[in-house]
Short mmCIF file of C-alpha atoms in Angstrom, two decimals:
data_model
loop_
_atom_site.label_atom_id
_atom_site.label_comp_id
_atom_site.label_asym_id
_atom_site.label_seq_id
_atom_site.Cartn_x
_atom_site.Cartn_y
_atom_site.Cartn_z
CA UNK A 1 -46.53 86.64 -27.80
CA UNK A 2 -48.25 84.38 -30.27
CA UNK A 3 -46.53 81.35 -28.63
CA UNK A 4 -47.79 82.40 -25.17
CA UNK A 5 -51.28 82.95 -26.51
CA UNK A 6 -51.26 79.60 -28.22
CA UNK A 7 -49.99 77.88 -25.04
CA UNK A 8 -52.74 79.42 -22.90
CA UNK A 9 -55.35 78.49 -25.45
CA UNK A 10 -54.27 74.83 -25.16
CA UNK A 11 -54.40 74.50 -21.41
CA UNK A 12 -52.92 77.59 -19.77
CA UNK A 13 -49.73 78.17 -17.83
CA UNK A 14 -49.04 75.17 -15.57
CA UNK A 15 -47.42 77.46 -13.07
CA UNK A 16 -50.43 79.75 -12.76
CA UNK A 17 -51.54 79.96 -9.06
CA UNK A 18 -55.19 79.67 -9.99
CA UNK A 19 -54.57 76.52 -11.98
CA UNK A 20 -52.53 75.00 -9.12
CA UNK A 21 -55.26 75.85 -6.62
CA UNK A 22 -57.89 74.23 -8.81
CA UNK A 23 -55.74 71.12 -9.15
CA UNK A 24 -55.21 71.00 -5.38
CA UNK A 25 -58.93 71.33 -4.74
CA UNK A 26 -59.63 68.54 -7.24
CA UNK A 27 -57.13 66.24 -5.58
CA UNK A 28 -58.59 67.10 -2.15
CA UNK A 29 -62.12 66.40 -3.35
CA UNK A 30 -60.96 63.10 -4.85
CA UNK A 31 -59.27 62.07 -1.59
CA UNK A 32 -62.40 63.00 0.38
CA UNK A 33 -64.61 61.01 -2.00
CA UNK A 34 -62.29 58.01 -1.86
CA UNK A 35 -62.17 58.25 1.94
CA UNK A 36 -65.96 58.26 2.18
CA UNK A 37 -66.19 55.36 -0.28
CA UNK A 38 -63.65 53.43 1.77
CA UNK A 39 -65.52 54.02 5.02
CA UNK A 40 -68.84 52.99 3.46
CA UNK A 41 -67.21 49.88 1.95
CA UNK A 42 -65.64 48.88 5.27
CA UNK A 43 -68.93 49.53 7.07
CA UNK A 44 -70.85 47.43 4.53
CA UNK A 45 -68.34 44.57 4.82
CA UNK A 46 -68.53 44.74 8.61
CA UNK A 47 -72.34 44.64 8.58
CA UNK A 48 -72.28 41.74 6.11
CA UNK A 49 -69.88 39.87 8.39
CA UNK A 50 -72.17 40.41 11.38
CA UNK A 51 -75.20 39.15 9.43
CA UNK A 52 -73.26 36.07 8.30
CA UNK A 53 -72.22 35.43 11.91
CA UNK A 54 -75.88 35.47 12.96
CA UNK A 55 -76.82 33.09 10.14
CA UNK A 56 -74.01 30.65 11.01
CA UNK A 57 -74.92 30.75 14.70
CA UNK A 58 -78.59 30.14 13.99
CA UNK A 59 -77.88 27.30 11.52
CA UNK A 60 -75.59 25.63 14.06
CA UNK A 61 -78.24 25.58 16.78
CA UNK A 62 -80.92 24.69 14.22
CA UNK A 63 -78.97 21.57 13.21
CA UNK A 64 -77.80 20.50 16.64
CA UNK A 65 -80.95 21.20 18.67
CA UNK A 66 -84.31 19.85 17.52
CA UNK A 67 -86.18 22.07 19.99
CA UNK A 68 -84.59 25.12 18.31
CA UNK A 69 -86.56 24.50 15.12
CA UNK A 70 -89.99 25.77 14.25
CA UNK A 71 -91.87 29.05 14.02
CA UNK A 72 -92.61 29.05 17.75
CA UNK A 73 -88.92 29.39 18.66
CA UNK A 74 -88.48 32.26 16.20
CA UNK A 75 -91.54 34.01 17.65
CA UNK A 76 -90.21 33.69 21.20
CA UNK A 77 -86.73 34.96 20.30
CA UNK A 78 -88.14 37.85 18.27
CA UNK A 79 -90.32 38.89 21.22
CA UNK A 80 -87.35 38.64 23.59
CA UNK A 81 -85.41 40.99 21.30
CA UNK A 82 -87.93 43.82 21.31
CA UNK A 83 -86.99 45.68 24.49
CA UNK A 84 -83.23 45.51 23.91
CA UNK A 85 -83.73 46.35 20.23
CA UNK A 86 -85.78 49.47 20.98
CA UNK A 87 -83.07 50.65 23.37
CA UNK A 88 -80.38 49.75 20.84
CA UNK A 89 -82.03 51.87 18.12
CA UNK A 90 -81.72 54.97 20.28
CA UNK A 91 -78.33 53.96 21.70
CA UNK A 92 -76.94 53.59 18.17
CA UNK A 93 -77.55 57.28 17.52
CA UNK A 94 -75.92 58.20 20.85
CA UNK A 95 -72.84 56.03 20.27
CA UNK A 96 -72.40 57.30 16.70
CA UNK A 97 -72.28 60.82 18.19
CA UNK A 98 -69.49 59.59 20.53
CA UNK A 99 -71.76 59.53 23.57
CA UNK A 100 -72.96 56.91 26.02
CA UNK A 101 -76.04 56.46 28.21
CA UNK A 102 -75.82 54.28 31.31
CA UNK A 103 -79.30 55.24 32.50
CA UNK A 104 -81.31 53.50 29.78
CA UNK A 105 -82.11 50.38 31.86
CA UNK A 106 -83.37 52.41 34.81
CA UNK A 107 -85.37 54.68 32.48
CA UNK A 108 -87.04 51.60 30.98
CA UNK A 109 -88.02 50.46 34.48
CA UNK A 110 -89.31 53.92 35.42
CA UNK A 111 -91.42 54.16 32.26
CA UNK A 112 -92.75 50.67 32.91
CA UNK A 113 -93.77 51.63 36.45
CA UNK A 114 -95.39 54.90 35.35
CA UNK A 115 -97.43 53.04 32.72
CA UNK A 116 -98.60 50.32 35.12
CA UNK A 117 -99.35 52.75 37.95
CA UNK A 118 -101.34 55.10 35.73
CA UNK A 119 -103.43 52.26 34.29
CA UNK A 120 -104.23 51.03 37.80
CA UNK A 121 -104.97 54.53 39.08
CA UNK A 122 -107.15 55.68 36.18
CA UNK A 123 -109.19 52.48 36.12
CA UNK A 124 -109.51 52.33 39.92
CA UNK A 125 -112.57 53.19 41.92
CA UNK A 126 -111.37 56.73 42.70
CA UNK A 127 -111.30 57.78 39.03
CA UNK A 128 -113.35 55.10 37.34
CA UNK A 129 -112.05 55.69 33.81
CA UNK A 130 -112.64 53.00 31.23
CA UNK A 131 -109.68 50.86 30.22
CA UNK A 132 -109.98 51.97 26.60
CA UNK A 133 -109.50 55.61 27.60
CA UNK A 134 -106.81 54.90 30.18
CA UNK A 135 -104.45 52.87 27.99
CA UNK A 136 -103.47 55.63 25.51
CA UNK A 137 -102.90 58.09 28.36
CA UNK A 138 -100.74 55.60 30.25
CA UNK A 139 -98.73 54.65 27.17
CA UNK A 140 -98.09 58.29 26.26
CA UNK A 141 -97.11 59.05 29.86
CA UNK A 142 -94.64 56.17 29.84
CA UNK A 143 -92.99 57.36 26.63
CA UNK A 144 -92.90 60.98 27.81
CA UNK A 145 -91.27 59.86 31.06
CA UNK A 146 -88.42 58.37 29.06
CA UNK A 147 -88.18 61.42 26.82
CA UNK A 148 -87.94 63.76 29.83
CA UNK A 149 -85.13 61.66 31.31
CA UNK A 150 -83.31 61.81 27.99
CA UNK A 151 -83.87 65.56 27.77
CA UNK A 152 -82.38 66.04 31.25
CA UNK A 153 -79.36 63.96 30.22
CA UNK A 154 -78.88 66.13 27.16
CA UNK A 155 -79.15 69.35 29.17
CA UNK A 156 -76.67 68.10 31.77
CA UNK A 157 -74.18 67.17 29.05
CA UNK A 158 -74.52 70.36 27.01
CA UNK A 159 -75.52 72.97 29.59
CA UNK A 160 -73.38 71.87 32.54
CA UNK A 161 -70.57 70.37 30.41
CA UNK A 162 -70.75 67.04 32.21
CA UNK A 163 -69.22 64.10 30.40
CA UNK A 164 -71.94 61.64 29.27
CA UNK A 165 -70.62 58.87 31.55
CA UNK A 166 -71.13 60.95 34.71
CA UNK A 167 -74.40 62.60 33.66
CA UNK A 168 -76.09 59.34 32.69
CA UNK A 169 -74.62 57.49 35.69
CA UNK A 170 -76.37 60.02 37.91
CA UNK A 171 -79.60 59.66 35.93
CA UNK A 172 -79.37 55.88 36.30
CA UNK A 173 -79.52 56.26 40.08
CA UNK A 174 -82.20 58.96 39.97
CA UNK A 175 -84.49 56.98 37.67
CA UNK A 176 -84.14 53.80 39.71
CA UNK A 177 -84.87 55.76 42.90
CA UNK A 178 -87.98 57.32 41.35
CA UNK A 179 -89.10 53.87 40.27
CA UNK A 180 -88.98 52.67 43.88
CA UNK A 181 -90.68 55.84 45.13
CA UNK A 182 -93.69 54.98 42.97
CA UNK A 183 -93.80 51.56 44.60
CA UNK A 184 -91.34 49.20 46.23
CA UNK A 185 -93.48 46.28 45.07
CA UNK A 186 -94.76 45.22 41.69
CA UNK A 187 -97.93 46.91 40.45
CA UNK A 188 -100.12 44.34 38.72
CA UNK A 189 -102.33 45.47 35.86
CA UNK A 190 -105.57 43.59 36.47
CA UNK A 191 -108.19 45.95 35.12
CA UNK A 192 -111.24 44.31 33.58
CA UNK A 193 -110.59 43.50 29.94
CA UNK A 194 -106.81 43.97 30.19
CA UNK A 195 -105.90 40.61 28.63
CA UNK A 196 -107.93 41.45 25.50
CA UNK A 197 -106.76 45.07 25.23
CA UNK A 198 -104.54 46.34 22.41
CA UNK A 199 -101.69 47.08 24.81
CA UNK A 200 -101.69 43.57 26.29
CA UNK A 201 -101.91 42.05 22.81
CA UNK A 202 -98.90 44.09 21.70
CA UNK A 203 -96.51 41.37 22.87
CA UNK A 204 -98.69 38.32 22.16
CA UNK A 205 -97.40 35.90 19.54
CA UNK A 206 -99.90 34.76 16.89
CA UNK A 207 -100.86 31.09 16.87
CA UNK A 208 -98.98 28.95 14.33
CA UNK A 209 -100.97 28.26 11.13
CA UNK A 210 -103.55 25.52 11.60
CA UNK A 211 -103.85 25.85 15.38
CA UNK A 212 -107.15 26.94 16.87
CA UNK A 213 -107.21 29.32 19.87
CA UNK A 214 -108.43 28.00 23.21
CA UNK A 215 -111.94 29.18 24.15
CA UNK A 216 -111.86 32.43 26.08
CA UNK A 217 -108.22 33.18 25.34
CA UNK A 218 -107.24 36.15 23.15
CA UNK A 219 -105.50 35.36 19.88
CA UNK A 220 -104.01 37.09 16.86
CA UNK A 221 -104.41 35.98 13.23
CA UNK A 222 -101.76 33.45 12.16
CA UNK A 223 -100.84 35.47 9.04
CA UNK A 224 -99.28 38.09 11.32
CA UNK A 225 -96.52 35.53 12.11
CA UNK A 226 -94.82 37.71 14.76
CA UNK A 227 -96.06 39.78 17.70
CA UNK A 228 -97.21 43.34 16.86
CA UNK A 229 -94.38 44.74 19.00
CA UNK A 230 -91.85 43.01 16.73
CA UNK A 231 -93.34 44.59 13.61
CA UNK A 232 -93.45 47.95 15.38
CA UNK A 233 -89.74 47.63 16.20
CA UNK A 234 -88.92 46.75 12.58
CA UNK A 235 -90.82 49.80 11.27
CA UNK A 236 -89.11 52.12 13.78
CA UNK A 237 -85.72 50.64 12.91
CA UNK A 238 -86.29 51.26 9.20
CA UNK A 239 -87.40 54.82 9.96
CA UNK A 240 -84.31 55.57 12.06
CA UNK A 241 -82.04 53.98 9.45
CA UNK A 242 -83.51 56.32 6.84
CA UNK A 243 -83.05 59.30 9.17
CA UNK A 244 -79.38 58.47 9.79
CA UNK A 245 -78.62 57.73 6.15
CA UNK A 246 -80.54 60.35 4.20
CA UNK A 247 -81.30 63.37 6.40
CA UNK A 248 -79.35 66.41 7.51
CA UNK A 249 -79.77 65.37 11.13
CA UNK A 250 -78.22 62.00 10.37
CA UNK A 251 -75.20 63.60 8.70
CA UNK A 252 -74.81 65.90 11.69
CA UNK A 253 -74.82 62.91 14.06
CA UNK A 254 -71.97 61.24 12.15
CA UNK A 255 -70.08 64.54 11.86
CA UNK A 256 -70.28 65.18 15.62
CA UNK A 257 -69.07 61.68 16.39
CA UNK A 258 -66.23 61.84 13.87
CA UNK A 259 -64.88 65.24 14.89
CA UNK A 260 -66.91 67.51 17.15
CA UNK A 261 -64.55 70.49 16.77
CA UNK A 262 -64.73 70.31 12.97
CA UNK A 263 -68.52 69.95 13.18
CA UNK A 264 -68.68 73.22 15.15
CA UNK A 265 -66.50 74.97 12.58
CA UNK A 266 -68.87 73.75 9.86
CA UNK A 267 -71.74 75.53 11.61
CA UNK A 268 -73.45 72.49 13.13
CA UNK A 269 -75.30 73.34 16.34
CA UNK A 270 -73.69 70.59 18.36
CA UNK A 271 -75.43 71.33 21.67
CA UNK A 272 -78.88 71.33 20.15
CA UNK A 273 -78.14 68.13 18.23
CA UNK A 274 -76.94 66.38 21.39
CA UNK A 275 -80.09 67.36 23.27
CA UNK A 276 -82.19 65.87 20.46
CA UNK A 277 -80.02 62.73 20.38
CA UNK A 278 -80.39 61.98 24.11
CA UNK A 279 -84.07 62.88 24.12
CA UNK A 280 -84.57 60.48 21.23
CA UNK A 281 -82.91 57.67 23.17
CA UNK A 282 -85.07 58.50 26.18
CA UNK A 283 -88.18 58.28 23.99
CA UNK A 284 -87.17 54.83 22.73
CA UNK A 285 -86.43 53.75 26.32
CA UNK A 286 -89.88 55.00 27.34
CA UNK A 287 -91.47 52.99 24.55
CA UNK A 288 -89.47 49.94 25.67
CA UNK A 289 -90.87 50.45 29.18
CA UNK A 290 -94.43 50.48 27.82
CA UNK A 291 -93.72 47.25 25.91
CA UNK A 292 -92.20 45.74 29.06
CA UNK A 293 -95.41 46.55 30.95
CA UNK A 294 -97.38 44.88 28.17
CA UNK A 295 -95.26 41.74 28.34
CA UNK A 296 -95.22 41.42 32.13
CA UNK A 297 -98.73 42.81 32.79
CA UNK A 298 -97.21 44.74 35.67
CA UNK A 299 -94.73 47.38 36.68
CA UNK A 300 -91.70 46.00 38.48
CA UNK A 301 -89.24 48.31 40.30
CA UNK A 302 -86.48 45.71 39.85
CA UNK A 303 -87.04 45.29 36.11
CA UNK A 304 -84.44 45.98 33.41
CA UNK A 305 -81.48 45.77 35.80
CA UNK A 306 -78.24 45.82 33.74
CA UNK A 307 -80.21 46.19 30.49
CA UNK A 308 -77.98 49.13 29.62
CA UNK A 309 -75.10 46.65 29.28
CA UNK A 310 -77.10 44.42 26.93
CA UNK A 311 -78.15 47.41 24.86
CA UNK A 312 -74.62 48.82 24.59
CA UNK A 313 -73.29 45.33 23.83
CA UNK A 314 -75.82 44.92 21.00
CA UNK A 315 -74.67 48.19 19.41
CA UNK A 316 -70.97 47.36 19.78
CA UNK A 317 -71.36 43.80 18.48
CA UNK A 318 -73.29 45.33 15.59
CA UNK A 319 -70.33 47.48 14.55
CA UNK A 320 -70.86 50.64 16.59
CA UNK A 321 -67.67 52.31 17.78
CA UNK A 322 -67.34 53.92 21.21
CA UNK A 323 -64.91 56.32 19.53
CA UNK A 324 -67.85 57.73 17.58
CA UNK A 325 -68.61 58.14 13.91
CA UNK A 326 -69.49 54.50 13.22
CA UNK A 327 -72.58 52.37 13.63
CA UNK A 328 -75.78 51.28 11.93
CA UNK A 329 -79.31 50.41 12.97
CA UNK A 330 -79.20 47.12 11.07
CA UNK A 331 -75.95 46.15 12.75
CA UNK A 332 -77.35 46.92 16.20
CA UNK A 333 -80.47 44.80 15.59
CA UNK A 334 -78.31 41.94 14.34
CA UNK A 335 -76.14 42.35 17.45
CA UNK A 336 -79.24 42.04 19.63
CA UNK A 337 -80.33 38.98 17.64
CA UNK A 338 -76.91 37.33 18.08
CA UNK A 339 -77.18 37.72 21.85
CA UNK A 340 -80.72 36.30 21.96
CA UNK A 341 -79.91 33.37 19.67
CA UNK A 342 -76.77 32.59 21.65
CA UNK A 343 -78.56 32.72 25.02
CA UNK A 344 -81.45 30.52 23.85
CA UNK A 345 -79.14 28.06 22.11
CA UNK A 346 -76.94 27.71 25.18
CA UNK A 347 -79.99 27.23 27.41
CA UNK A 348 -81.19 24.41 25.15
CA UNK A 349 -77.72 22.86 25.43
CA UNK A 350 -78.03 23.05 29.22
CA UNK A 351 -75.14 25.49 29.54
CA UNK A 352 -75.25 27.28 32.90
CA UNK A 353 -75.77 31.01 33.28
CA UNK A 354 -72.18 31.73 34.47
CA UNK A 355 -70.70 30.13 31.33
CA UNK A 356 -73.26 31.96 29.17
CA UNK A 357 -72.04 35.26 30.62
CA UNK A 358 -68.42 34.28 29.97
CA UNK A 359 -69.12 33.41 26.33
CA UNK A 360 -71.10 36.61 25.71
CA UNK A 361 -68.24 38.62 27.24
CA UNK A 362 -65.73 36.89 24.97
CA UNK A 363 -67.90 37.62 21.94
CA UNK A 364 -68.19 41.28 22.94
CA UNK A 365 -64.41 41.63 23.25
CA UNK A 366 -63.87 39.82 19.95
CA UNK A 367 -66.38 42.10 18.22
CA UNK A 368 -64.54 45.21 19.40
#
C-alpha cells in the first residue's frame, strides 16, 4: 500500500486511463500546433518566393530597358494594377473558401455603366443636380450594384445549392446583359467640372517632383507619388489582410475552405459566411467599376471583358489554391503586379500580344 501511494505521489499509474487520455490529448495538440506552424511556414516561404520573383522580373526589365526606368513608369503600372487588384482582394477571400466567381468582370462593367449613367442622368437638364451632389450618389450606386450581384451569387450557391461555377457563370451573362440594356454604346461623362472633380482625380497620377502643371489642367501634389486610387487599394488590402489574419470571420473563411464538413461540425454558419464572402467580392467589384469609370471618364458596355481570368490568375500566381484553404492578400497583389510588370516589359521589348498571352499562360501553369 505504501509503495502504491508512493508511486502515485511521484507521477501516478502509467496505465491509468485518465493519464493516457491526457497524454493522447497533449500529443494531438502538439501535432495540431506543428501542423499549423508548418502551414504558416510554407505559406510564408511561398509568399517570399513570389515577392522575390517580382523583384527579379522588375530588375531585369529595369536593366535591359531604359524606358522602364523612372517614377513615371511605376506610376503607370501601379494605376494599371488598381482594377485587377481590387477584384483580386475580394477573389482571394472567395478562393480561400474553396469558391470561384466567374462573374466579376461583367459585374465591374455593370457597376461602371451604372456609375456613368447616373452621373449623366443626375447632372442632365431633366434633373439638374450639381456634379458635387451627383458624384457620391453615383459612386455609392455603383458599389451597391456590385454588392447586390455578389449577394445574389451567395444566395444561389447557399439557398439553391448551385455549385459556384454554374451560379457565377449565369451571373456573368446576366450582368453583361444588364450592362447592354443600360446602353449599347459608351456613356461619356462630360458634366461641367468633371475633369477637376474628386472622382476624376481618383486615377490621376501626380506630377513628378520639379515639374509644373500645365495651365488649366488639374494636378495633384508631387509628394503623393501615386494616384489616390492606388493608395486606396493599399489601405483596403491591409484592412482585408488584417480581417483574414486576426478576426473570427477570417478563421471561418480558412476553415470552410480547408474542410467545409468539419467547419459545420464546429458550429460555423457556413451558409451565412458564404453569403458574406460573395457579397464582399461583389462590393470590391463594384468599387473597381467606379474606379474604371474614373479612369475612362465613361461607361463602356464592352469593358472588363475576361477580367475575371486576370483576377483569378493574380490570386493563383500569388499562392491561392483552388482547392481552398490557402491564399493571402499580399500574394494576390504581388501576383497582379507580376502580370502588369511582365506585360509592360514585353511591350517595351516589342513582343506581340499573342506571345505575351502564351508567356502569361506558362507562368500561370508554373505557379500552380
